[in-house]
Amino acid sequence: MVETKVEGLSPFMMHRSLIESPHLVESANGSYLKLTNGKKILDACGGAAVVSIGHCNERVIKALTKQLETVHYVHTLDYSTQPAEALATMIIEPYKEHLAKAYFANSGSEANEAAFKLALQYFHDKGLTTKTQFISRNQSYHGNCLGGLSASGHVSRKRPFTKYVSPNFHFVSPANEYRYKPEYTSVEEYVALLGDELENKILELGPENVAAFIAETVVGASTGGLPAPKGYFKLIRKICDKYNVLLILDEIMCGSGRTGTFFAWEQEGIIPDITTCGKAIASGYSPLSACICTHKVVDGLLEGSCAFNNGHTYQSHPLSCRAGLEVLGIIKEENLLENVTEMGKYLGSMLNKRLRNFKCVGDIRGRGLFWGIEFVQDQTTKKPFDSSLHVGALIQRYIWESNVAVYPGGGTANGVEGDHVLIAPMYIVTKEEIDIIVSTVEQCIKRFEDEQS
């Protein structure tokens, strides 16, 4: 196959695809992207749910410019900077009764790697050196580094690397009420079944060997905006406590305000031992992620090494922390979480109102400004489309051709089959923009169904 050509792209750049070239963006502002060919796109996903306060915010640009004029880099072995210290305070102080420390990295993958290392070191420093096993869930995604891929239960994403991922990661069923709740079973009974499965897995591996259980509070790219059934995380928390297993919640995609509270777990009534954040935390102005832990975890390290044995050249980067500080300041000062909640309810109601009657729409789920639409071949059996059809990507392309960007996903049903699109507008989104998004998605799903008939 011959690579498609787009004017302005270098032939030497390794893009995601070797045969399909990306679109070249000339500029961006607010909720819109302008391409070099003149096309204007309403960005309804912020890339991968990254952009929270909009593109090219003048306040953030000024803050980053000033930071570059002050200090652009220090090595954290010997130094720290005001933006890093202030960002840690901004995040932790409102939760200081429970949360203790924040570690800043660059990507969600790095943050999850840090979480795994932190869990291992916690037990090592407490003298419980056999606790080296992790439990995750099928149809999950926790990052592109080998640790994150090891924890990921998304078959197609990790398939080329199966010989290299760690055997110390084990899997239980996803908390997917739409696909896996047995017929005639109540939500409470389904949650109990999931809890029993986790407990049995811990007992199978031996509680003395299990370090942590990791889950996405609201699942993102792998299954598309999927919240857990009511009561699930409260039960999981109890089971982890019973067997001295740390609970790690991955909020790289669903956290940092995306669901209406800074941490998505606030709406679950529990506190994890370790939380990872990323993406929207700095709105994409500079790479930033965080690994946040409780006093319990810090106290464990103080019993042993009195240090976190994990370092990166660019951890707590001044420019990234300054971006995060300014973005979170804007979210707070402009009450954007209220807009996330209000517009999130409106988006959810409009998606359900306008899309429920389509034959190919199996499920619509989400929370805040984080919504997924799962496509099926048959609504009654929930049979997914053949994976070779790439239905999610096809519908996403139709939507993009209509000047709106959403985020496609595959392997939704079982890691190989299944399709969805994810809608994650910016926290500044307006009712009028949501109307455009929903109307465009509706028209493009209709186009898909018309072509299938």
mmCIF file of N, CA, C and O in Angstrom, residues 199-270:
data_model
loop_
_atom_site.group_PDB
_atom_site.id
_atom_site.type_symbol
_atom_site.label_atom_id
_atom_site.label_comp_id
_atom_site.label_asym_id
_atom_site.label_seq_id
_atom_site.Cartn_x
_atom_site.Cartn_y
_atom_site.Cartn_z
ATOM 1 N N GLU A 199 -12.291 -11.803 45.186
ATOM 2 C CA GLU A 199 -11.848 -12.453 46.425
ATOM 3 C C GLU A 199 -11.272 -13.837 46.137
ATOM 4 O O GLU A 199 -10.234 -14.223 46.692
ATOM 5 N N ASN A 200 -11.931 -14.581 45.259
ATOM 6 C CA ASN A 200 -11.429 -15.916 44.908
ATOM 7 C C ASN A 200 -10.084 -15.845 44.198
ATOM 8 O O ASN A 200 -9.223 -16.726 44.393
ATOM 9 N N LYS A 201 -9.887 -14.825 43.383
ATOM 10 C CA LYS A 201 -8.602 -14.664 42.691
ATOM 11 C C LYS A 201 -7.496 -14.358 43.704
ATOM 12 O O LYS A 201 -6.372 -14.890 43.591
ATOM 13 N N ILE A 202 -7.797 -13.509 44.681
ATOM 14 C CA ILE A 202 -6.813 -13.205 45.724
ATOM 15 C C ILE A 202 -6.451 -14.481 46.494
ATOM 16 O O ILE A 202 -5.274 -14.758 46.764
ATOM 17 N N LEU A 203 -7.464 -15.271 46.837
ATOM 18 C CA LEU A 203 -7.222 -16.516 47.573
ATOM 19 C C LEU A 203 -6.459 -17.525 46.716
ATOM 20 O O LEU A 203 -5.607 -18.267 47.220
ATOM 21 N N GLU A 204 -6.757 -17.547 45.430
ATOM 22 C CA GLU A 204 -6.047 -18.456 44.513
ATOM 23 C C GLU A 204 -4.559 -18.116 44.458
ATOM 24 O O GLU A 204 -3.698 -19.004 44.481
ATOM 25 N N LEU A 205 -4.255 -16.834 44.357
ATOM 26 C CA LEU A 205 -2.863 -16.396 44.283
ATOM 27 C C LEU A 205 -2.193 -16.408 45.647
ATOM 28 O O LEU A 205 -0.964 -16.479 45.734
ATOM 29 N N GLY A 206 -3.009 -16.319 46.696
ATOM 30 C CA GLY A 206 -2.490 -16.226 48.054
ATOM 31 C C GLY A 206 -2.425 -14.778 48.479
ATOM 32 O O GLY A 206 -1.690 -13.992 47.857
ATOM 33 N N PRO A 207 -3.182 -14.375 49.490
ATOM 34 C CA PRO A 207 -3.174 -12.968 49.928
ATOM 35 C C PRO A 207 -1.778 -12.461 50.253
ATOM 36 O O PRO A 207 -1.499 -11.266 50.073
ATOM 37 N N GLU A 208 -0.897 -13.368 50.693
ATOM 38 C CA GLU A 208 0.477 -12.968 51.033
ATOM 39 C C GLU A 208 1.292 -12.614 49.794
ATOM 40 O O GLU A 208 2.399 -12.064 49.905
ATOM 41 N N ASN A 209 0.713 -12.884 48.604
ATOM 42 C CA ASN A 209 1.438 -12.624 47.351
ATOM 43 C C ASN A 209 0.876 -11.459 46.546
ATOM 44 O O ASN A 209 1.511 -11.005 45.598
ATOM 45 N N VAL A 210 -0.314 -10.987 46.893
ATOM 46 C CA VAL A 210 -0.990 -9.969 46.077
ATOM 47 C C VAL A 210 -0.697 -8.572 46.616
ATOM 48 O O VAL A 210 -0.973 -8.269 47.780
ATOM 49 N N ALA A 211 -0.166 -7.721 45.754
ATOM 50 C CA ALA A 211 0.173 -6.349 46.142
ATOM 51 C C ALA A 211 -0.984 -5.388 45.928
ATOM 52 O O ALA A 211 -1.284 -4.575 46.811
ATOM 53 N N ALA A 212 -1.640 -5.466 44.761
ATOM 54 C CA ALA A 212 -2.641 -4.440 44.454
ATOM 55 C C ALA A 212 -3.645 -4.919 43.417
ATOM 56 O O ALA A 212 -3.370 -5.823 42.624
ATOM 57 N N PHE A 213 -4.797 -4.281 43.450
ATOM 58 C CA PHE A 213 -5.820 -4.420 42.421
ATOM 59 C C PHE A 213 -5.946 -3.068 41.739
ATOM 60 O O PHE A 213 -6.032 -2.033 42.400
ATOM 61 N N ILE A 214 -5.912 -3.052 40.397
ATOM 62 C CA ILE A 214 -6.003 -1.802 39.653
ATOM 63 C C ILE A 214 -7.237 -1.812 38.763
ATOM 64 O O ILE A 214 -7.578 -2.832 38.150
ATOM 65 N N ALA A 215 -7.918 -0.668 38.711
ATOM 66 C CA ALA A 215 -9.102 -0.534 37.860
ATOM 67 C C ALA A 215 -9.261 0.922 37.455
ATOM 68 O O ALA A 215 -8.816 1.829 38.159
ATOM 69 N N GLU A 216 -9.897 1.130 36.308
ATOM 70 C CA GLU A 216 -10.293 2.472 35.892
ATOM 71 C C GLU A 216 -11.630 2.797 36.559
ATOM 72 O O GLU A 216 -12.567 2.007 36.466
ATOM 73 N N THR A 217 -11.723 3.935 37.212
ATOM 74 C CA THR A 217 -12.954 4.302 37.908
ATOM 75 C C THR A 217 -14.110 4.392 36.922
ATOM 76 O O THR A 217 -15.211 3.900 37.186
ATOM 77 N N VAL A 218 -13.896 5.064 35.810
ATOM 78 C CA VAL A 218 -14.810 5.024 34.662
ATOM 79 C C VAL A 218 -13.937 4.628 33.472
ATOM 80 O O VAL A 218 -12.977 5.328 33.151
ATOM 81 N N VAL A 219 -14.255 3.513 32.842
ATOM 82 C CA VAL A 219 -13.365 2.972 31.811
ATOM 83 C C VAL A 219 -13.383 3.863 30.579
ATOM 84 O O VAL A 219 -14.441 4.309 30.128
ATOM 85 N N GLY A 220 -12.207 4.115 30.024
ATOM 86 C CA GLY A 220 -12.082 5.049 28.914
ATOM 87 C C GLY A 220 -11.974 4.411 27.547
ATOM 88 O O GLY A 220 -12.955 3.931 26.976
ATOM 89 N N ALA A 221 -10.749 4.364 27.016
ATOM 90 C CA ALA A 221 -10.540 4.006 25.620
ATOM 91 C C ALA A 221 -10.941 2.581 25.280
ATOM 92 O O ALA A 221 -11.329 2.293 24.151
ATOM 93 N N SER A 222 -10.848 1.662 26.229
ATOM 94 C CA SER A 222 -11.081 0.261 25.889
ATOM 95 C C SER A 222 -12.558 -0.101 25.764
ATOM 96 O O SER A 222 -12.923 -0.964 24.967
ATOM 97 N N THR A 223 -13.434 0.544 26.553
ATOM 98 C CA THR A 223 -14.861 0.238 26.431
ATOM 99 C C THR A 223 -15.736 1.481 26.336
ATOM 100 O O THR A 223 -16.951 1.363 26.213
ATOM 101 N N GLY A 224 -15.171 2.672 26.412
ATOM 102 C CA GLY A 224 -15.916 3.882 26.093
ATOM 103 C C GLY A 224 -16.852 4.385 27.170
ATOM 104 O O GLY A 224 -18.048 4.097 27.145
ATOM 105 N N GLY A 225 -16.314 5.152 28.134
ATOM 106 C CA GLY A 225 -17.138 5.860 29.111
ATOM 107 C C GLY A 225 -17.984 4.963 29.993
ATOM 108 O O GLY A 225 -19.130 5.292 30.293
ATOM 109 N N LEU A 226 -17.432 3.854 30.450
ATOM 110 C CA LEU A 226 -18.216 2.852 31.176
ATOM 111 C C LEU A 226 -18.050 2.982 32.691
ATOM 112 O O LEU A 226 -17.012 2.629 33.241
ATOM 113 N N PRO A 227 -19.087 3.464 33.396
ATOM 114 C CA PRO A 227 -19.036 3.484 34.865
ATOM 115 C C PRO A 227 -19.302 2.090 35.420
ATOM 116 O O PRO A 227 -19.923 1.253 34.762
ATOM 117 N N ALA A 228 -18.844 1.854 36.638
ATOM 118 C CA ALA A 228 -19.118 0.575 37.298
ATOM 119 C C ALA A 228 -20.530 0.568 37.870
ATOM 120 O O ALA A 228 -21.104 1.630 38.140
ATOM 121 N N PRO A 229 -21.117 -0.602 38.068
ATOM 122 C CA PRO A 229 -22.438 -0.673 38.704
ATOM 123 C C PRO A 229 -22.394 -0.078 40.113
ATOM 124 O O PRO A 229 -21.355 -0.098 40.778
ATOM 125 N N LYS A 230 -23.519 0.421 40.562
ATOM 126 C CA LYS A 230 -23.615 1.036 41.881
ATOM 127 C C LYS A 230 -23.193 0.048 42.968
ATOM 128 O O LYS A 230 -23.630 -1.084 43.002
ATOM 129 N N GLY A 231 -22.313 0.510 43.835
ATOM 130 C CA GLY A 231 -21.858 -0.305 44.950
ATOM 131 C C GLY A 231 -20.628 -1.140 44.671
ATOM 132 O O GLY A 231 -20.044 -1.738 45.588
ATOM 133 N N TYR A 232 -20.199 -1.193 43.420
ATOM 134 C CA TYR A 232 -19.057 -2.038 43.040
ATOM 135 C C TYR A 232 -17.784 -1.642 43.780
ATOM 136 O O TYR A 232 -17.122 -2.473 44.407
ATOM 137 N N PHE A 233 -17.430 -0.357 43.706
ATOM 138 C CA PHE A 233 -16.146 0.050 44.285
ATOM 139 C C PHE A 233 -16.156 0.005 45.815
ATOM 140 O O PHE A 233 -15.113 -0.228 46.439
ATOM 141 N N LYS A 234 -17.304 0.200 46.439
ATOM 142 C CA LYS A 234 -17.365 0.049 47.893
ATOM 143 C C LYS A 234 -17.056 -1.390 48.294
ATOM 144 O O LYS A 234 -16.347 -1.636 49.277
ATOM 145 N N LEU A 235 -17.583 -2.347 47.536
ATOM 146 C CA LEU A 235 -17.308 -3.749 47.823
ATOM 147 C C LEU A 235 -15.848 -4.091 47.545
ATOM 148 O O LEU A 235 -15.198 -4.790 48.336
ATOM 149 N N ILE A 236 -15.317 -3.593 46.434
ATOM 150 C CA ILE A 236 -13.919 -3.847 46.083
ATOM 151 C C ILE A 236 -12.992 -3.295 47.163
ATOM 152 O O ILE A 236 -12.006 -3.933 47.554
ATOM 153 N N ARG A 237 -13.307 -2.106 47.662
ATOM 154 C CA ARG A 237 -12.509 -1.493 48.725
ATOM 155 C C ARG A 237 -12.475 -2.389 49.967
ATOM 156 O O ARG A 237 -11.423 -2.575 50.588
ATOM 157 N N LYS A 238 -13.627 -2.939 50.339
ATOM 158 C CA LYS A 238 -13.706 -3.819 51.511
ATOM 159 C C LYS A 238 -12.871 -5.085 51.316
ATOM 160 O O LYS A 238 -12.181 -5.541 52.240
ATOM 161 N N ILE A 239 -12.926 -5.648 50.122
ATOM 162 C CA ILE A 239 -12.175 -6.870 49.848
ATOM 163 C C ILE A 239 -10.677 -6.597 49.886
ATOM 164 O O ILE A 239 -9.898 -7.380 50.462
ATOM 165 N N CYS A 240 -10.249 -5.499 49.309
ATOM 166 C CA CYS A 240 -8.831 -5.147 49.332
ATOM 167 C C CYS A 240 -8.347 -4.940 50.768
ATOM 168 O O CYS A 240 -7.265 -5.401 51.149
ATOM 169 N N ASP A 241 -9.141 -4.259 51.561
ATOM 170 C CA ASP A 241 -8.781 -4.040 52.963
ATOM 171 C C ASP A 241 -8.689 -5.366 53.722
ATOM 172 O O ASP A 241 -7.801 -5.562 54.562
ATOM 173 N N LYS A 242 -9.610 -6.276 53.442
ATOM 174 C CA LYS A 242 -9.653 -7.567 54.134
ATOM 175 C C LYS A 242 -8.366 -8.356 53.949
ATOM 176 O O LYS A 242 -7.887 -9.030 54.884
ATOM 177 N N TYR A 243 -7.767 -8.258 52.767
ATOM 178 C CA TYR A 243 -6.590 -9.068 52.454
ATOM 179 C C TYR A 243 -5.299 -8.249 52.339
ATOM 180 O O TYR A 243 -4.306 -8.740 51.805
ATOM 181 N N ASN A 244 -5.321 -7.010 52.841
ATOM 182 C CA ASN A 244 -4.133 -6.155 52.805
ATOM 183 C C ASN A 244 -3.611 -5.992 51.375
ATOM 184 O O ASN A 244 -2.425 -6.157 51.092
ATOM 185 N N VAL A 245 -4.528 -5.692 50.485
ATOM 186 C CA VAL A 245 -4.213 -5.451 49.074
ATOM 187 C C VAL A 245 -4.473 -3.979 48.782
ATOM 188 O O VAL A 245 -5.527 -3.448 49.135
ATOM 189 N N LEU A 246 -3.523 -3.298 48.170
ATOM 190 C CA LEU A 246 -3.713 -1.890 47.836
ATOM 191 C C LEU A 246 -4.696 -1.747 46.677
ATOM 192 O O LEU A 246 -4.731 -2.579 45.770
ATOM 193 N N LEU A 247 -5.468 -0.683 46.715
ATOM 194 C CA LEU A 247 -6.389 -0.364 45.626
ATOM 195 C C LEU A 247 -5.832 0.807 44.826
ATOM 196 O O LEU A 247 -5.636 1.898 45.367
ATOM 197 N N ILE A 248 -5.554 0.551 43.547
ATOM 198 C CA ILE A 248 -5.067 1.582 42.627
ATOM 199 C C ILE A 248 -6.191 1.924 41.662
ATOM 200 O O ILE A 248 -6.724 1.032 40.989
ATOM 201 N N LEU A 249 -6.570 3.194 41.592
ATOM 202 C CA LEU A 249 -7.570 3.610 40.612
ATOM 203 C C LEU A 249 -6.905 4.464 39.538
ATOM 204 O O LEU A 249 -6.277 5.480 39.831
ATOM 205 N N ASP A 250 -7.057 4.012 38.320
ATOM 206 C CA ASP A 250 -6.505 4.687 37.141
ATOM 207 C C ASP A 250 -7.536 5.706 36.655
ATOM 208 O O ASP A 250 -8.574 5.336 36.107
ATOM 209 N N GLU A 251 -7.226 6.981 36.867
ATOM 210 C CA GLU A 251 -8.111 8.059 36.414
ATOM 211 C C GLU A 251 -7.405 8.951 35.399
ATOM 212 O O GLU A 251 -7.669 10.139 35.305
ATOM 213 N N ILE A 252 -6.517 8.342 34.614
ATOM 214 C CA ILE A 252 -5.799 9.098 33.594
ATOM 215 C C ILE A 252 -6.776 9.779 32.643
ATOM 216 O O ILE A 252 -6.642 10.949 32.305
ATOM 217 N N MET A 253 -7.811 9.050 32.242
ATOM 218 C CA MET A 253 -8.756 9.572 31.265
ATOM 219 C C MET A 253 -10.004 10.159 31.913
ATOM 220 O O MET A 253 -10.550 11.151 31.446
ATOM 221 N N CYS A 254 -10.465 9.554 33.002
ATOM 222 C CA CYS A 254 -11.753 9.962 33.580
ATOM 223 C C CYS A 254 -11.610 10.950 34.734
ATOM 224 O O CYS A 254 -12.609 11.447 35.252
ATOM 225 N N GLY A 255 -10.389 11.238 35.170
ATOM 226 C CA GLY A 255 -10.180 12.095 36.329
ATOM 227 C C GLY A 255 -9.928 13.547 35.990
ATOM 228 O O GLY A 255 -10.239 14.020 34.896
ATOM 229 N N SER A 256 -9.384 14.267 36.961
ATOM 230 C CA SER A 256 -9.051 15.687 36.805
ATOM 231 C C SER A 256 -10.254 16.534 36.421
ATOM 232 O O SER A 256 -10.135 17.500 35.669
ATOM 233 N N GLY A 257 -11.430 16.141 36.928
ATOM 234 C CA GLY A 257 -12.639 16.923 36.695
ATOM 235 C C GLY A 257 -13.524 16.440 35.578
ATOM 236 O O GLY A 257 -14.650 16.929 35.412
ATOM 237 N N ARG A 258 -13.082 15.470 34.812
ATOM 238 C CA ARG A 258 -13.808 15.030 33.623
ATOM 239 C C ARG A 258 -15.230 14.545 33.945
ATOM 240 O O ARG A 258 -16.141 14.700 33.139
ATOM 241 N N THR A 259 -15.429 13.967 35.129
ATOM 242 C CA THR A 259 -16.752 13.443 35.470
ATOM 243 C C THR A 259 -17.535 14.369 36.393
ATOM 244 O O THR A 259 -18.623 14.012 36.848
ATOM 245 N N GLY A 260 -16.984 15.543 36.695
ATOM 246 C CA GLY A 260 -17.715 16.517 37.506
ATOM 247 C C GLY A 260 -17.132 16.770 38.881
ATOM 248 O O GLY A 260 -17.455 17.766 39.528
ATOM 249 N N THR A 261 -16.292 15.860 39.364
ATOM 250 C CA THR A 261 -15.505 16.082 40.581
ATOM 251 C C THR A 261 -14.045 15.871 40.198
ATOM 252 O O THR A 261 -13.754 15.166 39.223
ATOM 253 N N PHE A 262 -13.125 16.450 40.977
ATOM 254 C CA PHE A 262 -11.726 16.333 40.553
ATOM 255 C C PHE A 262 -11.319 14.875 40.424
ATOM 256 O O PHE A 262 -10.746 14.458 39.417
ATOM 257 N N PHE A 263 -11.611 14.082 41.454
ATOM 258 C CA PHE A 263 -11.396 12.637 41.362
ATOM 259 C C PHE A 263 -12.732 11.966 41.059
ATOM 260 O O PHE A 263 -13.745 12.264 41.691
ATOM 261 N N ALA A 264 -12.733 11.057 40.108
ATOM 262 C CA ALA A 264 -13.970 10.334 39.804
ATOM 263 C C ALA A 264 -14.398 9.466 40.979
ATOM 264 O O ALA A 264 -15.591 9.222 41.173
ATOM 265 N N TRP A 265 -13.431 9.013 41.793
ATOM 266 C CA TRP A 265 -13.788 8.145 42.924
ATOM 267 C C TRP A 265 -14.568 8.870 44.014
ATOM 268 O O TRP A 265 -15.172 8.215 44.880
ATOM 269 N N GLU A 266 -14.584 10.185 43.999
ATOM 270 C CA GLU A 266 -15.390 10.920 44.981
ATOM 271 C C GLU A 266 -16.870 10.551 44.862
ATOM 272 O O GLU A 266 -17.615 10.600 45.844
ATOM 273 N N GLN A 267 -17.294 10.188 43.656
ATOM 274 C CA GLN A 267 -18.692 9.827 43.423
ATOM 275 C C GLN A 267 -18.981 8.361 43.748
ATOM 276 O O GLN A 267 -20.117 7.919 43.654
ATOM 277 N N GLU A 268 -17.933 7.633 44.139
ATOM 278 C CA GLU A 268 -18.099 6.220 44.499
ATOM 279 C C GLU A 268 -18.115 6.015 46.005
ATOM 280 O O GLU A 268 -18.371 4.900 46.482
ATOM 281 N N GLY A 269 -17.804 7.063 46.781
ATOM 282 C CA GLY A 269 -17.835 6.953 48.234
ATOM 283 C C GLY A 269 -16.688 6.173 48.834
ATOM 284 O O GLY A 269 -16.801 5.628 49.932
ATOM 285 N N ILE A 270 -15.558 6.110 48.116
ATOM 286 C CA ILE A 270 -14.385 5.388 48.630
ATOM 287 C C ILE A 270 -13.131 6.226 48.387
ATOM 288 O O ILE A 270 -13.162 7.220 47.650
#
